[in-house]
PDB file of C-alpha atoms in Angstrom:
ATOM      1  CA  UNK A 154     127.924 128.215  60.430  1.00  0.00           C
ATOM      2  CA  UNK A 155     129.976 125.992  62.297  1.00  0.00           C
ATOM      3  CA  UNK A 156     129.127 122.708  63.895  1.00  0.00           C
ATOM      4  CA  UNK A 157     130.423 119.727  65.684  1.00  0.00           C
ATOM      5  CA  UNK A 158     129.381 116.281  66.183  1.00  0.00           C
ATOM      6  CA  UNK A 159     130.240 113.691  68.734  1.00  0.00           C
ATOM      7  CA  UNK A 160     128.420 110.606  67.483  1.00  0.00           C
ATOM      8  CA  UNK A 161     129.039 108.666  70.860  1.00  0.00           C
ATOM      9  CA  UNK A 162     127.012 109.923  73.607  1.00  0.00           C
ATOM     10  CA  UNK A 163     128.508 107.113  75.979  1.00  0.00           C
ATOM     11  CA  UNK A 164     131.300 105.025  75.855  1.00  0.00           C
ATOM     12  CA  UNK A 165     132.540 102.572  78.540  1.00  0.00           C
ATOM     13  CA  UNK A 166     136.212 101.131  78.385  1.00  0.00           C
ATOM     14  CA  UNK A 167     137.843  98.718  80.853  1.00  0.00           C
ATOM     15  CA  UNK A 168     140.923 100.298  82.792  1.00  0.00           C
ATOM     16  CA  UNK A 169     144.012  99.960  80.780  1.00  0.00           C
ATOM     17  CA  UNK A 170     142.389  99.830  77.526  1.00  0.00           C
ATOM     18  CA  UNK A 171     142.737 102.112  74.609  1.00  0.00           C
ATOM     19  CA  UNK A 172     140.155 104.853  73.860  1.00  0.00           C
ATOM     20  CA  UNK A 173     139.041 106.689  70.847  1.00  0.00           C
ATOM     21  CA  UNK A 174     136.430 109.434  71.035  1.00  0.00           C
ATOM     22  CA  UNK A 175     135.334 110.555  67.621  1.00  0.00           C
ATOM     23  CA  UNK A 176     134.567 114.069  66.669  1.00  0.00           C
ATOM     24  CA  UNK A 177     133.490 115.637  63.339  1.00  0.00           C
ATOM     25  CA  UNK A 178     133.352 119.346  62.615  1.00  0.00           C
ATOM     26  CA  UNK A 179     131.817 121.478  59.936  1.00  0.00           C
ATOM     27  CA  UNK A 180     133.468 124.821  59.388  1.00  0.00           C
ATOM     28  CA  UNK A 181     134.350 126.974  56.159  1.00  0.00           C
ATOM     29  CA  UNK A 182     138.108 127.515  56.719  1.00  0.00           C
ATOM     30  CA  UNK A 183     140.745 125.896  58.775  1.00  0.00           C
ATOM     31  CA  UNK A 184     139.515 125.630  61.997  1.00  0.00           C
ATOM     32  CA  UNK A 185     140.630 125.914  65.350  1.00  0.00           C
ATOM     33  CA  UNK A 186     139.953 122.593  67.375  1.00  0.00           C
ATOM     34  CA  UNK A 187     139.981 121.863  70.928  1.00  0.00           C
ATOM     35  CA  UNK A 188     139.163 119.083  73.439  1.00  0.00           C
ATOM     36  CA  UNK A 189     137.851 119.840  76.905  1.00  0.00           C
ATOM     37  CA  UNK A 190     137.231 117.462  79.979  1.00  0.00           C
ATOM     38  CA  UNK A 191     134.610 118.008  82.307  1.00  0.00           C
ATOM     39  CA  UNK A 192     134.556 116.299  85.609  1.00  0.00           C
ATOM     40  CA  UNK A 193     131.302 116.148  87.660  1.00  0.00           C
ATOM     41  CA  UNK A 194     130.525 119.553  88.965  1.00  0.00           C
ATOM     42  CA  UNK A 195     133.527 121.011  87.650  1.00  0.00           C
ATOM     43  CA  UNK A 196     134.241 123.426  84.783  1.00  0.00           C
ATOM     44  CA  UNK A 197     136.066 122.777  81.506  1.00  0.00           C
ATOM     45  CA  UNK A 198     139.469 121.917  81.457  1.00  0.00           C
ATOM     46  CA  UNK A 199     141.761 121.997  78.061  1.00  0.00           C
ATOM     47  CA  UNK A 200     143.148 118.728  76.919  1.00  0.00           C
ATOM     48  CA  UNK A 201     144.769 119.827  73.887  1.00  0.00           C
ATOM     49  CA  UNK A 202     143.999 122.298  70.751  1.00  0.00           C
ATOM     50  CA  UNK A 203     144.960 122.368  67.329  1.00  0.00           C
ATOM     51  CA  UNK A 204     145.774 125.750  65.590  1.00  0.00           C
ATOM     52  CA  UNK A 205     147.956 124.856  62.473  1.00  0.00           C
ATOM     53  CA  UNK A 206     151.128 122.815  61.602  1.00  0.00           C
ATOM     54  CA  UNK A 207     151.451 119.143  62.756  1.00  0.00           C
ATOM     55  CA  UNK A 208     148.299 117.391  62.593  1.00  0.00           C
ATOM     56  CA  UNK A 209     149.122 115.084  65.603  1.00  0.00           C
ATOM     57  CA  UNK A 210     148.811 116.998  68.742  1.00  0.00           C
ATOM     58  CA  UNK A 211     149.793 115.859  72.323  1.00  0.00           C
ATOM     59  CA  UNK A 212     147.962 117.153  75.336  1.00  0.00           C
ATOM     60  CA  UNK A 213     147.744 116.740  79.159  1.00  0.00           C
ATOM     61  CA  UNK A 214     147.057 113.382  80.827  1.00  0.00           C
ATOM     62  CA  UNK A 215     148.462 111.373  77.967  1.00  0.00           C
ATOM     63  CA  UNK A 216     145.885 112.334  75.325  1.00  0.00           C
ATOM     64  CA  UNK A 217     146.721 112.838  71.826  1.00  0.00           C
ATOM     65  CA  UNK A 218     144.357 113.975  68.878  1.00  0.00           C
ATOM     66  CA  UNK A 219     144.777 113.758  65.133  1.00  0.00           C
ATOM     67  CA  UNK A 220     143.308 116.665  62.677  1.00  0.00           C
ATOM     68  CA  UNK A 221     142.328 114.980  59.469  1.00  0.00           C
ATOM     69  CA  UNK A 222     141.024 117.709  56.995  1.00  0.00           C
ATOM     70  CA  UNK A 223     139.977 114.996  54.539  1.00  0.00           C
ATOM     71  CA  UNK A 224     137.574 113.604  56.950  1.00  0.00           C
ATOM     72  CA  UNK A 225     136.628 116.895  59.097  1.00  0.00           C
ATOM     73  CA  UNK A 226     137.625 114.854  62.078  1.00  0.00           C
ATOM     74  CA  UNK A 227     139.520 115.660  65.174  1.00  0.00           C
ATOM     75  CA  UNK A 228     139.335 112.305  67.230  1.00  0.00           C
ATOM     76  CA  UNK A 229     140.994 112.032  70.825  1.00  0.00           C
ATOM     77  CA  UNK A 230     142.950 109.106  71.633  1.00  0.00           C
ATOM     78  CA  UNK A 231     144.665 107.561  74.713  1.00  0.00           C
ATOM     79  CA  UNK A 232     146.548 104.361  74.739  1.00  0.00           C
ATOM     80  CA  UNK A 233     145.638 103.130  78.064  1.00  0.00           C
ATOM     81  CA  UNK A 234     142.760 104.736  80.120  1.00  0.00           C
ATOM     82  CA  UNK A 235     142.816 105.104  84.102  1.00  0.00           C
ATOM     83  CA  UNK A 236     139.924 105.272  86.210  1.00  0.00           C
ATOM     84  CA  UNK A 237     140.397 108.731  86.725  1.00  0.00           C
ATOM     85  CA  UNK A 238     139.797 109.710  83.045  1.00  0.00           C
ATOM     86  CA  UNK A 239     135.936 108.896  83.748  1.00  0.00           C
ATOM     87  CA  UNK A 240     134.317 112.295  82.706  1.00  0.00           C
ATOM     88  CA  UNK A 241     132.629 114.204  79.987  1.00  0.00           C
ATOM     89  CA  UNK A 242     134.468 114.959  76.918  1.00  0.00           C
ATOM     90  CA  UNK A 243     133.685 117.816  74.657  1.00  0.00           C
ATOM     91  CA  UNK A 244     135.225 118.586  71.309  1.00  0.00           C
ATOM     92  CA  UNK A 245     134.989 122.198  70.010  1.00  0.00           C
ATOM     93  CA  UNK A 246     135.572 124.300  67.031  1.00  0.00           C
ATOM     94  CA  UNK A 247     136.754 128.017  67.290  1.00  0.00           C
ATOM     95  CA  UNK A 248     135.370 130.872  65.172  1.00  0.00           C
ATOM     96  CA  UNK A 249     138.368 132.971  63.832  1.00  0.00           C
ATOM     97  CA  UNK A 250     136.143 135.743  62.826  1.00  0.00           C
ATOM     98  CA  UNK A 251     133.473 135.652  65.314  1.00  0.00           C
ATOM     99  CA  UNK A 252     134.893 136.788  68.289  1.00  0.00           C
ATOM    100  CA  UNK A 253     136.771 133.299  68.832  1.00  0.00           C
ATOM    101  CA  UNK A 254     133.395 131.890  70.145  1.00  0.00           C
ATOM    102  CA  UNK A 255     133.459 128.195  70.635  1.00  0.00           C
ATOM    103  CA  UNK A 256     130.885 125.642  69.160  1.00  0.00           C
ATOM    104  CA  UNK A 257     130.911 122.688  71.160  1.00  0.00           C
ATOM    105  CA  UNK A 258     129.644 118.913  70.374  1.00  0.00           C
ATOM    106  CA  UNK A 259     127.176 117.625  72.738  1.00  0.00           C
ATOM    107  CA  UNK A 260     129.948 115.450  74.547  1.00  0.00           C
ATOM    108  CA  UNK A 261     130.816 111.998  75.187  1.00  0.00           C
ATOM    109  CA  UNK A 262     130.244 110.565  78.632  1.00  0.00           C
ATOM    110  CA  UNK A 263     133.347 108.069  79.374  1.00  0.00           C
ATOM    111  CA  UNK A 264     132.926 105.321  81.907  1.00  0.00           C
ATOM    112  CA  UNK A 265     135.951 103.171  82.767  1.00  0.00           C
ATOM    113  CA  UNK A 266     135.181  99.776  84.385  1.00  0.00           C
ATOM    114  CA  UNK A 267     137.936  98.481  86.807  1.00  0.00           C
TER     115      UNK A 267
ATOM    116  CA  UNK B  15     145.095 132.074  92.295  1.00  0.00           C
ATOM    117  CA  UNK B  16     142.035 130.910  90.428  1.00  0.00           C
ATOM    118  CA  UNK B  17     142.396 131.902  86.793  1.00  0.00           C
ATOM    119  CA  UNK B  18     138.687 132.612  86.376  1.00  0.00           C
ATOM    120  CA  UNK B  19     136.327 132.839  89.179  1.00  0.00           C
ATOM    121  CA  UNK B  20     132.631 133.090  89.372  1.00  0.00           C
ATOM    122  CA  UNK B  21     130.281 133.720  92.051  1.00  0.00           C
ATOM    123  CA  UNK B  22     127.987 132.521  93.271  1.00  0.00           C
ATOM    124  CA  UNK B  23     128.477 128.810  92.875  1.00  0.00           C
ATOM    125  CA  UNK B  24     124.937 128.025  93.304  1.00  0.00           C
ATOM    126  CA  UNK B  25     121.821 130.333  92.707  1.00  0.00           C
ATOM    127  CA  UNK B  26     118.328 129.505  93.697  1.00  0.00           C
ATOM    128  CA  UNK B  27     115.864 131.815  92.958  1.00  0.00           C
ATOM    129  CA  UNK B  28     112.118 132.385  91.993  1.00  0.00           C
ATOM    130  CA  UNK B  29     110.528 133.185  88.556  1.00  0.00           C
ATOM    131  CA  UNK B  30     110.363 136.765  87.882  1.00  0.00           C
ATOM    132  CA  UNK B  31     113.184 137.795  89.705  1.00  0.00           C
ATOM    133  CA  UNK B  32     116.305 139.724  88.528  1.00  0.00           C
ATOM    134  CA  UNK B  33     119.809 138.237  89.223  1.00  0.00           C
ATOM    135  CA  UNK B  34     123.398 138.525  88.437  1.00  0.00           C
ATOM    136  CA  UNK B  35     126.505 136.140  88.328  1.00  0.00           C
ATOM    137  CA  UNK B  36     129.764 137.944  88.550  1.00  0.00           C
ATOM    138  CA  UNK B  37     133.035 136.749  86.677  1.00  0.00           C
ATOM    139  CA  UNK B  38     136.692 137.911  87.023  1.00  0.00           C
ATOM    140  CA  UNK B  39     139.705 136.653  85.459  1.00  0.00           C
ATOM    141  CA  UNK B  40     143.213 137.380  86.348  1.00  0.00           C
ATOM    142  CA  UNK B  41     144.954 136.140  83.572  1.00  0.00           C
ATOM    143  CA  UNK B  42     145.138 139.489  81.608  1.00  0.00           C
ATOM    144  CA  UNK B  43     143.095 138.299  78.601  1.00  0.00           C
ATOM    145  CA  UNK B  44     141.356 140.725  76.417  1.00  0.00           C
ATOM    146  CA  UNK B  45     138.166 138.609  75.622  1.00  0.00           C
ATOM    147  CA  UNK B  46     135.649 137.111  77.897  1.00  0.00           C
ATOM    148  CA  UNK B  47     132.566 134.990  77.348  1.00  0.00           C
ATOM    149  CA  UNK B  48     129.472 133.543  78.808  1.00  0.00           C
ATOM    150  CA  UNK B  49     128.486 130.068  77.912  1.00  0.00           C
ATOM    151  CA  UNK B  50     125.315 127.989  78.908  1.00  0.00           C
ATOM    152  CA  UNK B  51     125.199 124.401  79.651  1.00  0.00           C
ATOM    153  CA  UNK B  52     121.663 122.861  79.791  1.00  0.00           C
ATOM    154  CA  UNK B  53     120.432 119.956  81.612  1.00  0.00           C
ATOM    155  CA  UNK B  54     121.660 117.540  78.814  1.00  0.00           C
ATOM    156  CA  UNK B  55     125.073 119.063  79.244  1.00  0.00           C
ATOM    157  CA  UNK B  56     125.005 120.850  75.739  1.00  0.00           C
ATOM    158  CA  UNK B  57     127.343 123.940  75.853  1.00  0.00           C
ATOM    159  CA  UNK B  58     126.199 127.037  73.993  1.00  0.00           C
ATOM    160  CA  UNK B  59     127.931 130.369  73.584  1.00  0.00           C
ATOM    161  CA  UNK B  60     125.859 133.437  74.892  1.00  0.00           C
ATOM    162  CA  UNK B  61     128.424 136.261  74.567  1.00  0.00           C
ATOM    163  CA  UNK B  62     131.675 137.288  73.246  1.00  0.00           C
ATOM    164  CA  UNK B  63     133.027 140.382  74.744  1.00  0.00           C
ATOM    165  CA  UNK B  64     136.358 142.427  74.393  1.00  0.00           C
ATOM    166  CA  UNK B  65     136.895 146.049  75.191  1.00  0.00           C
ATOM    167  CA  UNK B  66     136.008 146.794  71.469  1.00  0.00           C
ATOM    168  CA  UNK B  67     133.281 144.517  70.460  1.00  0.00           C
ATOM    169  CA  UNK B  68     130.179 142.774  72.023  1.00  0.00           C
ATOM    170  CA  UNK B  69     128.878 139.813  69.907  1.00  0.00           C
ATOM    171  CA  UNK B  70     125.745 138.310  71.135  1.00  0.00           C
ATOM    172  CA  UNK B  71     124.577 134.831  70.019  1.00  0.00           C
ATOM    173  CA  UNK B  72     121.174 135.742  68.545  1.00  0.00           C
ATOM    174  CA  UNK B  73     119.239 132.898  70.049  1.00  0.00           C
ATOM    175  CA  UNK B  74     119.951 134.736  73.690  1.00  0.00           C
ATOM    176  CA  UNK B  75     116.764 136.345  74.887  1.00  0.00           C
ATOM    177  CA  UNK B  76     117.364 140.131  75.568  1.00  0.00           C
ATOM    178  CA  UNK B  77     116.479 139.480  79.168  1.00  0.00           C
ATOM    179  CA  UNK B  78     119.910 138.422  79.388  1.00  0.00           C
ATOM    180  CA  UNK B  79     122.642 141.272  79.282  1.00  0.00           C
ATOM    181  CA  UNK B  80     126.410 141.199  79.796  1.00  0.00           C
ATOM    182  CA  UNK B  81     128.151 143.923  81.816  1.00  0.00           C
ATOM    183  CA  UNK B  82     131.734 144.676  81.952  1.00  0.00           C
ATOM    184  CA  UNK B  83     133.085 147.225  84.467  1.00  0.00           C
ATOM    185  CA  UNK B  84     136.496 146.575  83.409  1.00  0.00           C
ATOM    186  CA  UNK B  85     138.638 144.261  81.276  1.00  0.00           C
ATOM    187  CA  UNK B  86     138.937 141.760  84.128  1.00  0.00           C
ATOM    188  CA  UNK B  87     135.292 141.427  84.775  1.00  0.00           C
ATOM    189  CA  UNK B  88     132.352 140.427  82.800  1.00  0.00           C
ATOM    190  CA  UNK B  89     129.058 139.995  84.756  1.00  0.00           C
ATOM    191  CA  UNK B  90     125.841 138.276  83.631  1.00  0.00           C
ATOM    192  CA  UNK B  91     122.473 139.987  84.490  1.00  0.00           C
ATOM    193  CA  UNK B  92     119.277 138.056  84.037  1.00  0.00           C
ATOM    194  CA  UNK B  93     116.109 139.744  84.186  1.00  0.00           C
ATOM    195  CA  UNK B  94     112.470 138.357  84.789  1.00  0.00           C
ATOM    196  CA  UNK B  95     113.941 134.827  85.589  1.00  0.00           C
ATOM    197  CA  UNK B  96     111.850 131.978  83.639  1.00  0.00           C
ATOM    198  CA  UNK B  97     112.102 128.267  84.625  1.00  0.00           C
ATOM    199  CA  UNK B  98     113.927 127.354  81.403  1.00  0.00           C
ATOM    200  CA  UNK B  99     116.689 129.568  82.482  1.00  0.00           C
ATOM    201  CA  UNK B 100     117.782 126.893  84.864  1.00  0.00           C
ATOM    202  CA  UNK B 101     121.245 125.746  83.739  1.00  0.00           C
ATOM    203  CA  UNK B 102     125.010 125.969  84.424  1.00  0.00           C
ATOM    204  CA  UNK B 103     126.414 129.192  83.374  1.00  0.00           C
ATOM    205  CA  UNK B 104     129.942 129.289  82.506  1.00  0.00           C
ATOM    206  CA  UNK B 105     132.551 132.344  82.327  1.00  0.00           C
ATOM    207  CA  UNK B 106     135.563 131.962  80.223  1.00  0.00           C
ATOM    208  CA  UNK B 107     138.189 133.975  78.872  1.00  0.00           C
ATOM    209  CA  UNK B 108     141.105 133.773  76.276  1.00  0.00           C
ATOM    210  CA  UNK B 109     143.743 136.020  74.851  1.00  0.00           C
ATOM    211  CA  UNK B 110     143.039 136.613  71.059  1.00  0.00           C
ATOM    212  CA  UNK B 111     142.388 133.310  69.297  1.00  0.00           C
ATOM    213  CA  UNK B 112     144.232 131.360  71.914  1.00  0.00           C
ATOM    214  CA  UNK B 113     142.381 128.529  73.834  1.00  0.00           C
ATOM    215  CA  UNK B 114     139.493 129.657  76.627  1.00  0.00           C
ATOM    216  CA  UNK B 115     139.859 129.157  80.278  1.00  0.00           C
ATOM    217  CA  UNK B 116     136.720 128.452  81.840  1.00  0.00           C
ATOM    218  CA  UNK B 117     135.468 129.012  85.583  1.00  0.00           C
ATOM    219  CA  UNK B 118     133.834 126.494  87.752  1.00  0.00           C
ATOM    220  CA  UNK B 119     130.050 127.349  86.662  1.00  0.00           C
ATOM    221  CA  UNK B 120     127.189 128.782  88.348  1.00  0.00           C
ATOM    222  CA  UNK B 121     124.231 126.445  88.871  1.00  0.00           C
ATOM    223  CA  UNK B 122     121.195 128.468  88.585  1.00  0.00           C
ATOM    224  CA  UNK B 123     118.049 127.002  89.567  1.00  0.00           C
ATOM    225  CA  UNK B 124     114.753 128.769  88.973  1.00  0.00           C
ATOM    226  CA  UNK B 125     111.684 127.836  91.012  1.00  0.00           C
TER     227      UNK B 125
END
């Protein structure tokens, strides 16, 4: 069965600083990988996805992520964080052969200092 | 215009009651899902459903049942509600193996 680990429960960064959120997955084949963001009281919005091809994927709001098969990782990065980026971030792996159900990591709460 | 919509947004009910949460998607997707987010923000799949197949997460109690009147709707019925059912429930949809689009969530509180 697949699993996703987000090692950092909370991260605080200063506005304008760079950001990296870690994600490690376990999956028996080439995974579908996703990053979603959840603002308070809201649903989940897709930031970016990896299905195949170029291992560096660009998403919305200036985010990018890099798939590293050798490390089973899919870390999310942003070069300069804005106060509006404060939210909960979820990494997820999609099961290709089980109804496309997503397995989520535990989430990382990002706080941004002015 | 909302792609995936759920109703109600908030639901407060007593233990032992039966309740339903409705979900509709206007994206023409072939697969719909229900996820549960607990108080620690942990998200877990409950069901995946398309017009051919229902996949149930084995940890979901049989008090929970999805019902799909048509391709655009997947409602969640919960019988004999328990305190532990309190959570935020998210509906989502996708086309094939593409990304899932989520609704705004339904916060269920069982008292």
